[in-house]
Amino acid sequence: MNQLIAPSLLSADFGNLARDIQMINNSQADWFHIDIMDGHFVPNLSFGFPVLKSIVVHAKKPLDIHLMITNPDMYIERFCTEAHADILTVHYEACTHLHRTLQSIKAHGAKAGVALNPHTPVSVLEDILVEADMVLLMSVNPGFGGQKFITQTIEKIKKLKQMIDNQHLNTLIEIDGGVGLNNHHTLVEAGANVLVCGNSVFGAENPVATIDLLKK
Ligand code: DX5
Ligand code: ZN
């Protein structure tokens, strides 16, 4: 399987959001990556349901919603029904009862993802991996686009891939933060399946051509 490319709308032009979404619709990109920040779990705020509802109207590809919020359980139903999440990812660090949270996401009809901050080892997922459709490895500290890729992530990808293979699972590995044309091949070689690209796509002179290159 070729790598899936998920442009992060956090780096889009919010004054021209419909235009930027249309551009992704007409590109080779696979998913829309949507970052929700609450100002508690991460030191930044992004956007909430009113903006999401507008995104849903225009987006014609699966919505990959990344919740960087404390107490995600409180909003699972709304992200699945009002925001039509195809994949809903919660942070390991924000979930006291992660098993229950993943069950709840799936019960609401979305695929369930778990995200790990850069300091959290992949080994904590050993006994929950079977319940996750995707693991998102943060390759920057969450909260902002346009940061520098943390190199240690490559070792984490390899370890996680080994864990997935050992358990004979099909769990996808998504990498989020500082991903671009300078490292996409290394990440895919290490075992990544989905690449989130914010600044490297929306900051490019030609975003559509950049997506073509990221797919290769
Ligand atoms: C960061 C977000 C990312 C961000 C990535 O907390 O989770 O999805 O938009 O942006 P880039 O690709 O610019 O690092
Ligand atoms: Zn993200």
PDB file of C-alpha atoms and ligand atoms in Angstrom:
ATOM      1  CA  MET A   1       0.000   0.000   0.000  1.00  0.00           C
ATOM      2  CA  ASN A   2       1.272   3.477  -0.874  1.00  0.00           C
ATOM      3  CA  GLN A   3       1.477   5.961   1.958  1.00  0.00           C
ATOM      4  CA  LEU A   4      -1.664   7.955   2.655  1.00  0.00           C
ATOM      5  CA  ILE A   5      -1.259  11.734   2.756  1.00  0.00           C
ATOM      6  CA  ALA A   6      -3.363  13.707   5.235  1.00  0.00           C
ATOM      7  CA  PRO A   7      -2.904  17.481   4.837  1.00  0.00           C
ATOM      8  CA  SER A   8      -3.489  19.257   8.137  1.00  0.00           C
ATOM      9  CA  LEU A   9      -6.036  22.040   7.823  1.00  0.00           C
ATOM     10  CA  LEU A  10      -4.371  23.818  10.752  1.00  0.00           C
ATOM     11  CA  SER A  11      -1.955  25.264   8.191  1.00  0.00           C
ATOM     12  CA  ALA A  12      -4.711  26.238   5.721  1.00  0.00           C
ATOM     13  CA  ASP A  13      -5.777  29.833   5.102  1.00  0.00           C
ATOM     14  CA  PHE A  14      -8.849  30.160   7.336  1.00  0.00           C
ATOM     15  CA  GLY A  15      -9.976  33.203   5.401  1.00  0.00           C
ATOM     16  CA  ASN A  16     -10.162  30.969   2.342  1.00  0.00           C
ATOM     17  CA  LEU A  17     -10.972  27.664   3.964  1.00  0.00           C
ATOM     18  CA  ALA A  18     -13.462  26.471   1.336  1.00  0.00           C
ATOM     19  CA  ARG A  19     -10.911  27.202  -1.404  1.00  0.00           C
ATOM     20  CA  ASP A  20      -8.170  25.273   0.409  1.00  0.00           C
ATOM     21  CA  ILE A  21     -10.491  22.325   1.090  1.00  0.00           C
ATOM     22  CA  GLN A  22     -11.454  22.271  -2.593  1.00  0.00           C
ATOM     23  CA  MET A  23      -7.771  22.210  -3.487  1.00  0.00           C
ATOM     24  CA  ILE A  24      -7.286  19.101  -1.299  1.00  0.00           C
ATOM     25  CA  ASN A  25     -10.446  17.521  -2.777  1.00  0.00           C
ATOM     26  CA  ASN A  26      -8.929  17.888  -6.234  1.00  0.00           C
ATOM     27  CA  SER A  27      -5.482  16.623  -5.263  1.00  0.00           C
ATOM     28  CA  GLN A  28      -4.034  13.160  -4.707  1.00  0.00           C
ATOM     29  CA  ALA A  29      -4.317  13.641  -0.929  1.00  0.00           C
ATOM     30  CA  ASP A  30      -6.176  10.864   0.884  1.00  0.00           C
ATOM     31  CA  TRP A  31      -7.618  12.362   4.071  1.00  0.00           C
ATOM     32  CA  PHE A  32      -8.217  15.675   5.782  1.00  0.00           C
ATOM     33  CA  HIS A  33      -6.310  15.889   9.070  1.00  0.00           C
ATOM     34  CA  ILE A  34      -8.168  18.084  11.534  1.00  0.00           C
ATOM     35  CA  ASP A  35      -6.529  19.260  14.750  1.00  0.00           C
ATOM     36  CA  ILE A  36      -8.735  20.086  17.718  1.00  0.00           C
ATOM     37  CA  MET A  37      -6.966  21.870  20.598  1.00  0.00           C
ATOM     38  CA  ASP A  38      -8.495  22.913  23.901  1.00  0.00           C
ATOM     39  CA  GLY A  39      -5.867  25.148  25.514  1.00  0.00           C
ATOM     40  CA  HIS A  40      -5.513  22.626  28.376  1.00  0.00           C
ATOM     41  CA  PHE A  41      -4.014  19.474  26.928  1.00  0.00           C
ATOM     42  CA  VAL A  42      -1.912  21.644  24.618  1.00  0.00           C
ATOM     43  CA  PRO A  43      -0.936  25.300  25.024  1.00  0.00           C
ATOM     44  CA  ASN A  44      -3.006  26.433  22.052  1.00  0.00           C
ATOM     45  CA  LEU A  45      -6.597  26.676  20.820  1.00  0.00           C
ATOM     46  CA  SER A  46      -7.673  25.767  17.298  1.00  0.00           C
ATOM     47  CA  PHE A  47     -11.360  25.580  16.400  1.00  0.00           C
ATOM     48  CA  GLY A  48     -14.548  23.795  17.366  1.00  0.00           C
ATOM     49  CA  PHE A  49     -17.883  22.585  16.022  1.00  0.00           C
ATOM     50  CA  PRO A  50     -19.042  25.669  14.067  1.00  0.00           C
ATOM     51  CA  VAL A  51     -15.908  25.603  11.898  1.00  0.00           C
ATOM     52  CA  LEU A  52     -15.971  21.814  11.711  1.00  0.00           C
ATOM     53  CA  LYS A  53     -19.517  21.883  10.386  1.00  0.00           C
ATOM     54  CA  SER A  54     -18.384  24.126   7.532  1.00  0.00           C
ATOM     55  CA  ILE A  55     -15.476  21.808   6.798  1.00  0.00           C
ATOM     56  CA  VAL A  56     -17.869  18.848   6.612  1.00  0.00           C
ATOM     57  CA  VAL A  57     -19.945  20.639   3.975  1.00  0.00           C
ATOM     58  CA  HIS A  58     -16.977  21.066   1.617  1.00  0.00           C
ATOM     59  CA  ALA A  59     -14.667  18.120   2.341  1.00  0.00           C
ATOM     60  CA  LYS A  60     -15.110  15.138   0.025  1.00  0.00           C
ATOM     61  CA  LYS A  61     -12.462  12.886   1.584  1.00  0.00           C
ATOM     62  CA  PRO A  62     -12.333  11.054   4.935  1.00  0.00           C
ATOM     63  CA  LEU A  63     -11.979  13.233   8.026  1.00  0.00           C
ATOM     64  CA  ASP A  64      -9.124  12.242  10.317  1.00  0.00           C
ATOM     65  CA  ILE A  65      -9.839  14.129  13.522  1.00  0.00           C
ATOM     66  CA  HIS A  66      -7.009  14.470  16.060  1.00  0.00           C
ATOM     67  CA  LEU A  67      -8.263  15.448  19.495  1.00  0.00           C
ATOM     68  CA  MET A  68      -5.644  17.268  21.571  1.00  0.00           C
ATOM     69  CA  ILE A  69      -8.087  17.757  24.432  1.00  0.00           C
ATOM     70  CA  THR A  70      -8.523  16.554  27.989  1.00  0.00           C
ATOM     71  CA  ASN A  71     -11.628  14.486  28.698  1.00  0.00           C
ATOM     72  CA  PRO A  72     -12.289  13.482  25.071  1.00  0.00           C
ATOM     73  CA  ASP A  73     -15.092  11.111  26.174  1.00  0.00           C
ATOM     74  CA  MET A  74     -17.312  14.124  26.700  1.00  0.00           C
ATOM     75  CA  TYR A  75     -17.294  14.927  22.960  1.00  0.00           C
ATOM     76  CA  ILE A  76     -16.990  11.582  21.165  1.00  0.00           C
ATOM     77  CA  GLU A  77     -20.642  11.464  20.155  1.00  0.00           C
ATOM     78  CA  ARG A  78     -20.580  14.988  18.723  1.00  0.00           C
ATOM     79  CA  PHE A  79     -17.362  14.431  16.776  1.00  0.00           C
ATOM     80  CA  CYS A  80     -18.864  11.283  15.270  1.00  0.00           C
ATOM     81  CA  THR A  81     -22.348  12.574  14.502  1.00  0.00           C
ATOM     82  CA  GLU A  82     -22.058  16.354  13.976  1.00  0.00           C
ATOM     83  CA  ALA A  83     -18.515  16.347  12.568  1.00  0.00           C
ATOM     84  CA  HIS A  84     -18.774  12.986  10.745  1.00  0.00           C
ATOM     85  CA  ALA A  85     -15.328  11.787  11.868  1.00  0.00           C
ATOM     86  CA  ASP A  86     -14.136   8.787   9.858  1.00  0.00           C
ATOM     87  CA  ILE A  87     -11.195   8.305  12.215  1.00  0.00           C
ATOM     88  CA  LEU A  88     -11.222   9.823  15.672  1.00  0.00           C
ATOM     89  CA  THR A  89      -7.904   9.871  17.527  1.00  0.00           C
ATOM     90  CA  VAL A  90      -7.503  10.517  21.242  1.00  0.00           C
ATOM     91  CA  HIS A  91      -4.291  10.965  23.198  1.00  0.00           C
ATOM     92  CA  TYR A  92      -3.089   8.132  25.425  1.00  0.00           C
ATOM     93  CA  GLU A  93      -1.977  10.810  27.893  1.00  0.00           C
ATOM     94  CA  ALA A  94      -5.514  12.238  28.123  1.00  0.00           C
ATOM     95  CA  CYS A  95      -7.405   8.978  28.708  1.00  0.00           C
ATOM     96  CA  THR A  96      -7.703   7.315  32.104  1.00  0.00           C
ATOM     97  CA  HIS A  97      -9.826   4.519  30.654  1.00  0.00           C
ATOM     98  CA  LEU A  98      -8.446   4.229  27.149  1.00  0.00           C
ATOM     99  CA  HIS A  99     -10.054   0.850  26.453  1.00  0.00           C
ATOM    100  CA  ARG A 100     -13.489   2.263  27.196  1.00  0.00           C
ATOM    101  CA  THR A 101     -12.804   5.370  25.120  1.00  0.00           C
ATOM    102  CA  LEU A 102     -11.776   3.339  22.059  1.00  0.00           C
ATOM    103  CA  GLN A 103     -14.864   1.147  22.423  1.00  0.00           C
ATOM    104  CA  SER A 104     -17.020   4.224  22.593  1.00  0.00           C
ATOM    105  CA  ILE A 105     -15.513   5.717  19.402  1.00  0.00           C
ATOM    106  CA  LYS A 106     -16.149   2.469  17.528  1.00  0.00           C
ATOM    107  CA  ALA A 107     -19.660   2.185  18.921  1.00  0.00           C
ATOM    108  CA  HIS A 108     -20.353   5.612  17.423  1.00  0.00           C
ATOM    109  CA  GLY A 109     -19.307   4.347  13.995  1.00  0.00           C
ATOM    110  CA  ALA A 110     -15.815   5.808  13.578  1.00  0.00           C
ATOM    111  CA  LYS A 111     -12.424   4.137  13.428  1.00  0.00           C
ATOM    112  CA  ALA A 112     -10.467   4.581  16.654  1.00  0.00           C
ATOM    113  CA  GLY A 113      -6.969   6.026  16.876  1.00  0.00           C
ATOM    114  CA  VAL A 114      -4.557   6.531  19.768  1.00  0.00           C
ATOM    115  CA  ALA A 115      -1.918   9.270  19.757  1.00  0.00           C
ATOM    116  CA  LEU A 116       1.341   9.308  21.703  1.00  0.00           C
ATOM    117  CA  ASN A 117       3.307  12.403  22.663  1.00  0.00           C
ATOM    118  CA  PRO A 118       7.022  12.340  21.792  1.00  0.00           C
ATOM    119  CA  HIS A 119       8.016  11.347  25.356  1.00  0.00           C
ATOM    120  CA  THR A 120       5.578   8.426  25.642  1.00  0.00           C
ATOM    121  CA  PRO A 121       7.096   5.051  24.703  1.00  0.00           C
ATOM    122  CA  VAL A 122       5.220   2.824  22.258  1.00  0.00           C
ATOM    123  CA  SER A 123       5.459  -0.037  24.778  1.00  0.00           C
ATOM    124  CA  VAL A 124       2.503   1.425  26.750  1.00  0.00           C
ATOM    125  CA  LEU A 125       0.251   0.312  23.884  1.00  0.00           C
ATOM    126  CA  GLU A 126       1.209  -3.376  24.051  1.00  0.00           C
ATOM    127  CA  ASP A 127      -2.095  -4.498  25.602  1.00  0.00           C
ATOM    128  CA  ILE A 128      -4.425  -2.082  23.811  1.00  0.00           C
ATOM    129  CA  LEU A 129      -3.039  -2.277  20.287  1.00  0.00           C
ATOM    130  CA  VAL A 130      -5.633  -4.840  19.237  1.00  0.00           C
ATOM    131  CA  GLU A 131      -8.390  -2.280  19.925  1.00  0.00           C
ATOM    132  CA  ALA A 132      -6.846   0.538  17.878  1.00  0.00           C
ATOM    133  CA  ASP A 133      -7.343   1.002  14.133  1.00  0.00           C
ATOM    134  CA  MET A 134      -4.493   3.498  14.040  1.00  0.00           C
ATOM    135  CA  VAL A 135      -1.646   4.779  16.209  1.00  0.00           C
ATOM    136  CA  LEU A 136      -0.590   8.396  15.714  1.00  0.00           C
ATOM    137  CA  LEU A 137       2.983   9.124  16.738  1.00  0.00           C
ATOM    138  CA  MET A 138       3.576  12.790  17.461  1.00  0.00           C
ATOM    139  CA  SER A 139       6.888  13.765  15.917  1.00  0.00           C
ATOM    140  CA  VAL A 140       6.733  17.264  17.439  1.00  0.00           C
ATOM    141  CA  ASN A 141       5.259  18.405  20.743  1.00  0.00           C
ATOM    142  CA  PRO A 142       1.580  18.873  19.965  1.00  0.00           C
ATOM    143  CA  GLY A 143       0.047  22.341  19.801  1.00  0.00           C
ATOM    144  CA  PHE A 144       1.518  24.052  16.779  1.00  0.00           C
ATOM    145  CA  GLY A 145       2.183  23.526  13.084  1.00  0.00           C
ATOM    146  CA  GLY A 146       5.516  24.227  11.445  1.00  0.00           C
ATOM    147  CA  GLN A 147       7.815  22.709  14.103  1.00  0.00           C
ATOM    148  CA  LYS A 148      10.976  20.688  13.584  1.00  0.00           C
ATOM    149  CA  PHE A 149      10.694  16.891  13.275  1.00  0.00           C
ATOM    150  CA  ILE A 150      12.009  14.964  16.319  1.00  0.00           C
ATOM    151  CA  THR A 151      14.409  12.356  14.892  1.00  0.00           C
ATOM    152  CA  GLN A 152      13.863   9.811  17.690  1.00  0.00           C
ATOM    153  CA  THR A 153      10.422   9.181  16.146  1.00  0.00           C
ATOM    154  CA  ILE A 154      12.009   6.976  13.498  1.00  0.00           C
ATOM    155  CA  GLU A 155      13.067   4.423  16.137  1.00  0.00           C
ATOM    156  CA  LYS A 156       9.561   4.586  17.626  1.00  0.00           C
ATOM    157  CA  ILE A 157       8.030   3.797  14.232  1.00  0.00           C
ATOM    158  CA  LYS A 158      10.248   0.727  13.870  1.00  0.00           C
ATOM    159  CA  LYS A 159       9.405  -0.518  17.384  1.00  0.00           C
ATOM    160  CA  LEU A 160       5.697   0.046  16.860  1.00  0.00           C
ATOM    161  CA  LYS A 161       5.752  -1.715  13.484  1.00  0.00           C
ATOM    162  CA  GLN A 162       7.417  -4.689  15.176  1.00  0.00           C
ATOM    163  CA  MET A 163       4.720  -4.757  17.881  1.00  0.00           C
ATOM    164  CA  ILE A 164       1.967  -4.635  15.244  1.00  0.00           C
ATOM    165  CA  ASP A 165       3.549  -7.444  13.210  1.00  0.00           C
ATOM    166  CA  ASN A 166       4.137  -9.577  16.318  1.00  0.00           C
ATOM    167  CA  GLN A 167       0.426  -9.392  17.101  1.00  0.00           C
ATOM    168  CA  HIS A 168      -0.548  -9.975  13.433  1.00  0.00           C
ATOM    169  CA  LEU A 169      -2.550  -6.728  13.299  1.00  0.00           C
ATOM    170  CA  ASN A 170      -3.278  -4.250  10.498  1.00  0.00           C
ATOM    171  CA  THR A 171      -3.054  -1.140  12.699  1.00  0.00           C
ATOM    172  CA  LEU A 172      -2.063   1.923  10.698  1.00  0.00           C
ATOM    173  CA  ILE A 173       0.874   4.066  11.810  1.00  0.00           C
ATOM    174  CA  GLU A 174       0.365   7.814  11.318  1.00  0.00           C
ATOM    175  CA  ILE A 175       3.151  10.365  11.787  1.00  0.00           C
ATOM    176  CA  ASP A 176       2.264  13.920  12.743  1.00  0.00           C
ATOM    177  CA  GLY A 177       4.605  16.912  12.922  1.00  0.00           C
ATOM    178  CA  GLY A 178       7.458  18.190  10.798  1.00  0.00           C
ATOM    179  CA  VAL A 179       6.759  15.768   7.945  1.00  0.00           C
ATOM    180  CA  GLY A 180       7.729  16.784   4.422  1.00  0.00           C
ATOM    181  CA  LEU A 181       9.688  15.942   1.316  1.00  0.00           C
ATOM    182  CA  ASN A 182      12.949  15.835   3.283  1.00  0.00           C
ATOM    183  CA  ASN A 183      11.877  12.869   5.447  1.00  0.00           C
ATOM    184  CA  HIS A 184       8.802  11.169   3.944  1.00  0.00           C
ATOM    185  CA  HIS A 185      10.775   8.315   2.372  1.00  0.00           C
ATOM    186  CA  THR A 186      12.597   7.544   5.646  1.00  0.00           C
ATOM    187  CA  LEU A 187       9.297   7.469   7.539  1.00  0.00           C
ATOM    188  CA  VAL A 188       7.597   5.137   5.076  1.00  0.00           C
ATOM    189  CA  GLU A 189      10.651   2.866   5.036  1.00  0.00           C
ATOM    190  CA  ALA A 190      10.515   2.675   8.850  1.00  0.00           C
ATOM    191  CA  GLY A 191       6.855   1.565   8.683  1.00  0.00           C
ATOM    192  CA  ALA A 192       4.662   4.683   8.513  1.00  0.00           C
ATOM    193  CA  ASN A 193       1.371   4.363   6.598  1.00  0.00           C
ATOM    194  CA  VAL A 194      -0.158   7.823   6.975  1.00  0.00           C
ATOM    195  CA  LEU A 195       1.739  11.115   6.790  1.00  0.00           C
ATOM    196  CA  VAL A 196       0.193  14.275   8.220  1.00  0.00           C
ATOM    197  CA  CYS A 197       1.522  17.294   6.353  1.00  0.00           C
ATOM    198  CA  GLY A 198       0.680  20.824   7.433  1.00  0.00           C
ATOM    199  CA  ASN A 199       3.309  23.374   6.668  1.00  0.00           C
ATOM    200  CA  SER A 200       5.021  21.266   4.004  1.00  0.00           C
ATOM    201  CA  VAL A 201       1.807  21.270   1.920  1.00  0.00           C
ATOM    202  CA  PHE A 202       0.097  24.590   2.675  1.00  0.00           C
ATOM    203  CA  GLY A 203       3.383  26.479   2.902  1.00  0.00           C
ATOM    204  CA  ALA A 204       4.540  25.127  -0.464  1.00  0.00           C
ATOM    205  CA  GLU A 205       4.545  27.231  -3.596  1.00  0.00           C
ATOM    206  CA  ASN A 206       2.574  24.475  -5.326  1.00  0.00           C
ATOM    207  CA  PRO A 207       0.663  22.406  -2.731  1.00  0.00           C
ATOM    208  CA  VAL A 208      -0.890  20.026  -5.290  1.00  0.00           C
ATOM    209  CA  ALA A 209       2.490  19.204  -6.862  1.00  0.00           C
ATOM    210  CA  THR A 210       3.960  18.737  -3.369  1.00  0.00           C
ATOM    211  CA  ILE A 211       1.208  16.236  -2.533  1.00  0.00           C
ATOM    212  CA  ASP A 212       2.042  14.355  -5.766  1.00  0.00           C
ATOM    213  CA  LEU A 213       5.676  14.115  -4.627  1.00  0.00           C
ATOM    214  CA  LEU A 214       4.712  13.068  -1.093  1.00  0.00           C
ATOM    215  CA  LYS A 215       2.661  10.210  -2.582  1.00  0.00           C
ATOM    216  CA  LYS A 216       5.721   8.858  -4.422  1.00  0.00           C
TER     217      LYS A 216
HETATM  218  C1  DX5 B   1       0.384  19.661  15.860  1.00  0.00           C
HETATM  219  C2  DX5 B   1      -0.689  19.046  15.011  1.00  0.00           C
HETATM  220  C3  DX5 B   1      -0.263  18.764  13.622  1.00  0.00           C
HETATM  221  C4  DX5 B   1       0.207  19.973  12.838  1.00  0.00           C
HETATM  222  C5  DX5 B   1       1.293  19.483  11.941  1.00  0.00           C
HETATM  223  O1  DX5 B   1       0.003  19.650  17.180  1.00  0.00           O
HETATM  224  O2  DX5 B   1      -1.113  17.813  15.566  1.00  0.00           O
HETATM  225  O3  DX5 B   1      -1.238  18.051  12.907  1.00  0.00           O
HETATM  226  O4  DX5 B   1      -0.790  20.596  12.097  1.00  0.00           O
HETATM  227  O5  DX5 B   1       1.837  20.566  11.280  1.00  0.00           O
HETATM  228  P1  DX5 B   1       3.215  20.470  10.504  1.00  0.00           P
HETATM  229  O6  DX5 B   1       3.070  19.429   9.430  1.00  0.00           O
HETATM  230  O7  DX5 B   1       3.398  21.847   9.956  1.00  0.00           O
HETATM  231  O8  DX5 B   1       4.276  20.092  11.500  1.00  0.00           O
HETATM  232 ZN    ZN B   2      -2.477  16.520  14.291  1.00  0.00          ZN
END
